[in-house]
Amino acid sequence: MQKRIAIIGGGIVGATAAFYLSQLPGAQQVKVTLFDDGVGQATSAAAGIISPWLSKRRNQRWYRLAKAGAALYPELMHDAQLGTEVYQQTGTIVTREAAVDLEVLADLAQERRRTAPTMGTVSVLSAKDVQAQIPLLTNPQPGVLISGGARVDGPALVQGLLDRASAVNLSVKRERVTLTTDGDVVTSMGPQRFDRVIVAVGAWLKEVLAPVGITADVRPQKGQLIELAVKDYPLQEQMPVLMPEGERDFIPFGHGKLIVGATHEDGGKFDLSRDPAVKADLLASAQRLVSGLSADSITGMRVGTRAYTPDFAPFFGPVPEHEKLLVASGLGSSGLTTGPEIGRLLAGSALYGGEPDWSEYEKPLTTYLSSSAE
């Protein structure tokens, strides 16, 4: 008997779950339908940096999850047959102006490398060395290079994963859906019953789960970034991602494309308008690193909404007392790093059932989900 699985939300979690549901053993007995209206998706406005190892977060569960997510990427790209235009291990440079701060950062990198071999090599670079790695820069700072760091084009990754899954057992419906009190999916064609429903709608989780009688403790945060046209260096595709001290993140892509951002705007919530003041701020940050840039260099601007929990930790898994529902939210600004691993785990749970123990990665879901009647 064919199993029917719905995914609500087509960002990094939903797209990865859909891909693995087309690849895992038993996929031939599954029909998957993904619903997404394309509005406000955090993945579409993510900077695309995969380099969690130097984070100063003290949350060890998050760090283990982020390490697992970063380690999964090469395998995922191979399995999905996606190329370097989507994901590439270019390395990541984190800069510090003061020599003592640079030394502390280098020591932290060497310590983290002992338990994270996917970090690759760790190198301390002078400002001149950094400029040699990223010729675009005219005002470089010294930094630490992590060779295993990478950049990813979030929208291209999501589309690639959905395309691969659609060739097997996935149907994509570009519409906004809701849930009934029983967890059925209300579509434009009326309510539809599925065996399992993965709800991966980020900051919209509270709204989507409300009819089921569940309150989700998540809040929205607005993020914006800009794309700029810069000089196309022959080896720009291999330039490291730059996380400069005191400035916005700096992600060189190939063919003269540079991304700067993204912002973290708690007051923006679900506002998806492009803010001229933020646009100017992002440009000013880029100009402090690269001379000669102007407003005419900007070729695009992206806006999205992230989801955060009170303790800044993601959560995911089967919903207590609602066995056919699985959720994921609270990924914050590390969604492209943690999202693929979360999507992979949810796909396995949706397909095979059981009561998975993911306590090494997260607190109990009851930390973030509660009955509306309570």
Coordinates of C-alpha atoms in Angstrom, one line a residue:
M1 CA 0.0 0.0 0.0
Q2 CA 1.4 3.4 -1.0
K3 CA 2.2 5.8 1.8
R4 CA 1.3 9.5 1.4
I5 CA 3.5 12.1 2.9
A6 CA 3.0 15.9 2.8
I7 CA 5.6 18.5 3.4
I8 CA 4.5 22.0 4.2
G9 CA 7.3 24.4 3.5
G10 CA 9.9 24.3 0.6
G11 CA 12.9 25.8 2.2
I12 CA 16.1 24.0 3.1
V13 CA 14.4 21.5 5.6
G14 CA 11.4 20.7 3.4
A15 CA 13.5 20.4 0.2
T16 CA 16.1 18.1 1.8
A17 CA 13.4 16.0 3.4
A18 CA 11.7 15.7 0.0
F19 CA 15.0 14.6 -1.6
Y20 CA 15.7 11.9 1.0
L21 CA 12.2 10.7 0.8
S22 CA 12.9 10.0 -2.9
Q23 CA 16.2 8.2 -2.1
L24 CA 15.8 6.1 1.1
P25 CA 14.9 2.4 0.9
G26 CA 11.2 2.1 0.5
A27 CA 10.8 5.4 -1.5
Q28 CA 9.2 3.5 -4.3
Q29 CA 6.2 2.9 -2.0
V30 CA 5.9 6.6 -1.1
K31 CA 4.1 9.5 -2.8
V32 CA 5.2 12.9 -1.5
T33 CA 3.4 16.3 -2.0
L34 CA 5.2 19.5 -1.0
F35 CA 3.2 22.7 -0.5
D36 CA 4.9 26.1 -0.6
D37 CA 3.7 29.5 -1.6
G38 CA 7.2 30.9 -1.9
V39 CA 6.6 33.9 0.4
G40 CA 9.3 35.0 2.9
Q41 CA 11.4 31.8 2.8
A42 CA 14.5 32.2 4.9
T43 CA 16.6 30.1 2.6
S44 CA 16.1 32.5 -0.3
A45 CA 17.7 35.3 1.7
A46 CA 20.5 33.3 3.4
A47 CA 24.0 34.4 2.9
G48 CA 25.1 30.8 2.3
I49 CA 28.1 30.3 4.7
I50 CA 28.8 26.8 5.9
S51 CA 31.4 27.2 8.6
P52 CA 30.0 26.6 12.1
W53 CA 33.3 25.6 13.8
L54 CA 34.4 28.9 15.2
S55 CA 31.0 29.9 16.7
K56 CA 31.2 31.1 20.3
R57 CA 27.8 29.5 21.1
R58 CA 27.9 27.5 24.3
N59 CA 25.0 25.3 23.2
Q60 CA 26.7 22.0 22.6
R61 CA 23.6 20.3 21.1
W62 CA 23.5 23.0 18.4
Y63 CA 27.2 22.6 17.7
R64 CA 26.9 18.9 17.3
L65 CA 24.0 19.4 14.9
A66 CA 25.8 22.1 13.0
K67 CA 29.0 19.9 12.7
A68 CA 26.8 17.1 11.3
G69 CA 25.1 19.4 8.9
A70 CA 28.4 20.7 7.5
A71 CA 29.8 17.2 7.2
L72 CA 26.7 16.0 5.3
Y73 CA 27.1 18.5 2.5
P74 CA 29.7 16.7 0.3
E75 CA 27.6 13.5 0.4
L76 CA 24.4 15.3 -0.3
M77 CA 25.9 17.2 -3.3
H78 CA 27.2 13.9 -4.6
D79 CA 23.9 12.0 -4.2
A80 CA 21.9 14.9 -5.7
Q81 CA 24.5 15.4 -8.5
L82 CA 24.7 19.1 -7.9
G83 CA 27.8 21.0 -9.0
T84 CA 30.1 23.7 -7.6
E85 CA 27.8 26.5 -8.8
V86 CA 25.5 25.3 -5.9
Y87 CA 28.1 24.3 -3.2
Q88 CA 31.8 24.6 -3.1
Q89 CA 34.4 24.2 -0.3
T90 CA 36.2 27.4 -0.9
G91 CA 37.4 27.8 2.7
T92 CA 36.3 30.5 5.2
I93 CA 38.4 33.4 6.5
V94 CA 37.5 35.0 9.8
T95 CA 39.4 38.2 10.5
R96 CA 40.6 39.9 13.6
E97 CA 42.4 43.3 13.6
A98 CA 44.2 42.9 17.0
A99 CA 47.0 40.4 17.2
V100 CA 45.9 39.0 20.5
D101 CA 42.3 38.4 19.2
L102 CA 43.8 36.6 16.2
E103 CA 45.8 34.4 18.4
V104 CA 42.8 33.5 20.5
L105 CA 40.8 32.7 17.3
A106 CA 43.6 30.5 16.0
D107 CA 43.8 28.6 19.2
L108 CA 40.0 28.0 19.2
A109 CA 40.2 26.7 15.6
Q110 CA 43.0 24.2 16.4
E111 CA 41.0 23.0 19.5
R112 CA 37.8 22.6 17.5
R113 CA 39.6 20.8 14.7
R114 CA 40.5 17.9 17.0
T115 CA 36.8 16.8 17.0
A116 CA 35.9 18.1 13.6
P117 CA 38.2 16.7 10.9
T118 CA 35.9 18.2 8.2
M119 CA 37.3 21.6 9.1
G120 CA 40.3 20.8 7.1
T121 CA 43.5 22.8 7.7
V122 CA 43.8 25.9 9.9
S123 CA 46.1 28.7 8.7
V124 CA 46.9 32.1 10.2
L125 CA 47.0 34.7 7.4
S126 CA 48.5 38.2 7.4
A127 CA 46.4 41.0 5.8
K128 CA 48.5 40.6 2.7
D129 CA 47.8 36.9 2.7
V130 CA 44.1 37.5 3.0
Q131 CA 44.2 39.9 0.0
A132 CA 46.1 37.3 -2.0
Q133 CA 43.2 34.8 -1.3
I134 CA 40.5 37.4 -2.1
P135 CA 42.0 39.9 -4.6
L136 CA 38.7 41.8 -4.5
L137 CA 39.7 43.3 -1.2
T138 CA 41.4 46.7 -1.0
N139 CA 41.2 46.9 2.8
P140 CA 42.0 43.5 4.2
Q141 CA 42.6 42.4 7.8
P142 CA 44.6 39.4 9.1
G143 CA 42.6 36.3 9.7
V144 CA 42.3 32.6 10.2
L145 CA 41.5 30.4 7.2
I146 CA 39.5 27.2 7.6
S147 CA 40.0 25.2 4.5
G148 CA 36.8 23.1 5.0
G149 CA 34.5 26.1 5.1
A150 CA 32.1 26.5 2.1
R151 CA 29.6 28.6 0.4
V152 CA 26.2 27.5 -0.8
D153 CA 23.6 29.1 -3.1
G154 CA 20.5 28.4 -1.0
P155 CA 17.8 29.0 -3.7
A156 CA 19.8 26.9 -6.2
L157 CA 20.3 24.1 -3.7
V158 CA 16.5 24.0 -2.9
Q159 CA 15.6 24.0 -6.5
G160 CA 18.1 21.3 -7.4
L161 CA 16.9 19.0 -4.6
L162 CA 13.2 19.5 -5.5
D163 CA 14.0 18.8 -9.2
R164 CA 15.8 15.5 -8.3
A165 CA 12.9 14.4 -6.0
S166 CA 10.3 15.4 -8.6
A167 CA 11.8 12.9 -11.0
V168 CA 11.0 10.1 -8.5
N169 CA 8.0 10.6 -6.3
L170 CA 7.5 14.3 -5.5
S171 CA 4.7 16.7 -6.6
V172 CA 5.2 20.4 -5.8
K173 CA 2.1 22.6 -5.2
R174 CA 2.8 26.3 -5.2
E175 CA 0.1 27.3 -2.7
R176 CA -0.5 28.2 0.9
V177 CA -2.2 25.5 3.0
T178 CA -3.5 25.1 6.5
L179 CA -4.2 22.2 8.8
T180 CA -7.5 21.0 10.2
T181 CA -7.9 20.1 13.9
D182 CA -7.1 16.5 13.0
G183 CA -3.9 17.4 11.1
D184 CA -5.3 17.0 7.6
V185 CA -4.0 19.5 5.0
V186 CA -6.5 22.0 3.7
T187 CA -5.6 22.8 0.1
S188 CA -7.2 24.8 -2.7
M189 CA -9.0 21.5 -3.6
G190 CA -10.2 20.9 0.0
P191 CA -8.9 18.9 2.9
Q192 CA -6.5 16.0 2.1
R193 CA -5.5 13.2 4.4
F194 CA -1.8 12.1 4.6
D195 CA -0.1 9.4 6.6
R196 CA 2.5 11.8 7.8
V197 CA 2.8 15.6 7.5
I198 CA 6.2 17.4 7.9
V199 CA 5.6 21.0 8.8
A200 CA 8.8 23.0 8.0
V201 CA 7.5 26.6 7.7
G202 CA 10.0 28.4 9.9
A203 CA 8.6 31.4 11.6
W204 CA 5.1 30.6 10.4
L205 CA 4.9 27.5 12.6
K206 CA 2.8 29.1 15.3
E207 CA 0.1 30.1 12.7
V208 CA 0.1 26.7 11.0
L209 CA -0.1 24.6 14.2
A210 CA -2.8 26.7 15.8
P211 CA -5.8 24.7 14.4
V212 CA -4.3 21.5 15.9
G213 CA -4.3 23.1 19.3
I214 CA -0.5 23.5 19.6
T215 CA 1.3 26.7 20.5
A216 CA 4.9 27.0 19.1
D217 CA 7.3 29.3 20.9
V218 CA 9.0 30.8 17.9
R219 CA 9.5 34.4 16.7
P220 CA 10.3 35.9 13.3
Q221 CA 13.4 37.9 12.4
K222 CA 13.9 39.8 9.1
G223 CA 17.0 39.3 7.1
Q224 CA 18.2 41.3 4.0
L225 CA 21.2 41.0 1.8
I226 CA 22.4 42.5 -1.4
E227 CA 24.1 41.1 -4.6
L228 CA 26.7 43.2 -6.3
A229 CA 28.6 43.0 -9.6
V230 CA 32.3 43.1 -9.1
K231 CA 35.4 42.5 -11.1
D232 CA 35.5 39.0 -12.4
Y233 CA 38.8 37.5 -11.4
P234 CA 39.8 34.2 -13.2
L235 CA 39.8 32.2 -10.0
Q236 CA 36.9 34.0 -8.3
E237 CA 34.9 30.7 -8.0
Q238 CA 37.6 29.5 -5.6
M239 CA 37.8 32.7 -3.4
P240 CA 37.1 31.9 0.3
V241 CA 34.1 33.2 2.1
L242 CA 35.0 36.2 4.3
M243 CA 33.6 36.8 7.8
P244 CA 35.2 40.2 8.5
E245 CA 35.3 41.7 12.0
G246 CA 32.8 44.5 12.4
E247 CA 31.4 44.2 8.9
R248 CA 28.8 42.2 7.1
D249 CA 29.6 38.7 5.7
F250 CA 31.2 38.7 2.3
I251 CA 30.6 35.8 -0.1
P252 CA 32.2 35.9 -3.6
F253 CA 30.6 33.7 -6.2
G254 CA 31.8 33.1 -9.7
H255 CA 31.4 35.4 -12.7
G256 CA 31.7 38.7 -10.8
K257 CA 28.9 38.1 -8.3
L258 CA 29.3 39.1 -4.7
I259 CA 26.8 38.7 -1.8
V260 CA 27.0 40.9 1.3
G261 CA 24.8 40.2 4.3
A262 CA 22.6 39.2 5.8
T263 CA 21.1 41.5 8.4
H264 CA 19.4 40.4 11.7
E265 CA 16.4 42.7 12.3
D266 CA 14.2 41.7 15.2
G267 CA 11.8 44.5 14.6
G268 CA 11.2 43.5 11.0
K269 CA 9.4 40.3 11.8
F270 CA 7.3 39.3 8.7
D271 CA 7.9 42.6 6.8
L272 CA 9.3 41.5 3.4
S273 CA 9.8 45.0 2.0
R274 CA 13.3 46.1 0.8
D275 CA 14.6 48.8 3.2
P276 CA 16.6 51.5 1.4
A277 CA 18.4 52.3 4.7
V278 CA 19.5 48.7 5.1
K279 CA 20.5 48.6 1.4
A280 CA 22.7 51.6 2.0
D281 CA 24.2 50.1 5.2
L282 CA 25.1 46.8 3.4
L283 CA 26.6 48.8 0.5
A284 CA 28.7 50.9 2.9
S285 CA 30.0 47.7 4.6
A286 CA 31.1 46.4 1.2
Q287 CA 32.7 49.7 0.3
R288 CA 34.8 49.6 3.4
L289 CA 36.3 46.3 2.1
V290 CA 36.3 47.0 -1.6
S291 CA 37.0 50.4 -3.1
G292 CA 35.1 51.6 -6.2
L293 CA 31.8 50.1 -5.4
S294 CA 28.7 52.3 -5.8
A295 CA 24.9 52.0 -5.8
D296 CA 25.1 51.1 -9.4
S297 CA 27.1 47.9 -8.4
I298 CA 24.0 46.5 -6.7
T299 CA 22.3 44.0 -9.0
G300 CA 19.7 42.6 -6.5
M301 CA 18.4 42.5 -3.0
R302 CA 16.8 39.6 -1.1
V303 CA 14.5 39.6 1.9
G304 CA 13.4 36.7 4.1
T305 CA 12.1 35.8 7.5
R306 CA 14.0 33.5 10.0
A307 CA 12.6 31.7 12.9
Y308 CA 14.1 31.9 16.4
T309 CA 13.3 30.2 19.7
P310 CA 13.9 31.9 23.1
D311 CA 17.2 30.0 23.6
F312 CA 18.2 30.4 19.9
A313 CA 18.2 26.6 19.4
P314 CA 16.4 24.7 16.6
F315 CA 13.9 21.9 17.3
F316 CA 12.5 19.1 15.1
G317 CA 10.8 15.8 15.3
P318 CA 7.4 14.0 15.8
V319 CA 4.9 16.2 17.7
P320 CA 4.0 14.7 21.1
E321 CA 0.4 13.3 21.1
H322 CA 0.0 14.1 17.4
E323 CA 1.8 11.1 15.9
K324 CA 1.3 11.9 12.2
L325 CA 2.8 15.4 12.5
L326 CA 6.5 16.2 12.4
V327 CA 7.9 19.7 12.7
A328 CA 11.1 21.7 12.4
S329 CA 11.7 25.4 13.3
G330 CA 14.0 27.8 15.1
L331 CA 16.9 27.3 12.8
G332 CA 17.8 31.0 12.9
S333 CA 20.7 32.2 10.8
S334 CA 22.3 28.7 10.7
G335 CA 19.5 27.2 8.6
L336 CA 21.6 26.3 5.6
T337 CA 24.1 24.6 7.9
T338 CA 21.7 22.6 10.1
G339 CA 18.8 22.3 7.7
P340 CA 20.0 19.4 5.5
E341 CA 20.7 17.2 8.5
I342 CA 17.3 18.0 10.0
G343 CA 15.6 17.3 6.7
R344 CA 17.4 14.0 6.4
L345 CA 16.4 12.9 9.9
L346 CA 12.8 14.0 9.4
A347 CA 12.6 12.1 6.2
G348 CA 13.7 8.9 7.9
S349 CA 11.2 9.4 10.7
A350 CA 8.3 10.1 8.3
L351 CA 9.1 7.0 6.3
Y352 CA 9.9 4.5 9.0
G353 CA 8.1 5.8 12.1
G354 CA 9.4 4.9 15.5
E355 CA 10.5 7.2 18.4
P356 CA 13.9 8.6 17.4
D357 CA 16.2 9.8 20.1
W358 CA 17.8 13.1 18.8
S359 CA 18.7 14.4 22.3
E360 CA 22.3 14.9 21.3
Y361 CA 21.0 17.6 18.9
E362 CA 18.1 19.2 20.7
K363 CA 16.1 19.6 23.9
P364 CA 12.7 17.9 24.1
L365 CA 10.1 19.3 21.8
T366 CA 7.9 20.2 24.8
T367 CA 10.4 22.9 25.5
Y368 CA 9.0 24.8 22.4
L369 CA 5.6 23.2 21.8
S370 CA 2.7 23.2 24.2
S371 CA -1.0 22.5 24.1
S372 CA -3.1 25.7 23.5
A373 CA -5.4 24.5 26.3
E374 CA -2.7 24.6 28.9

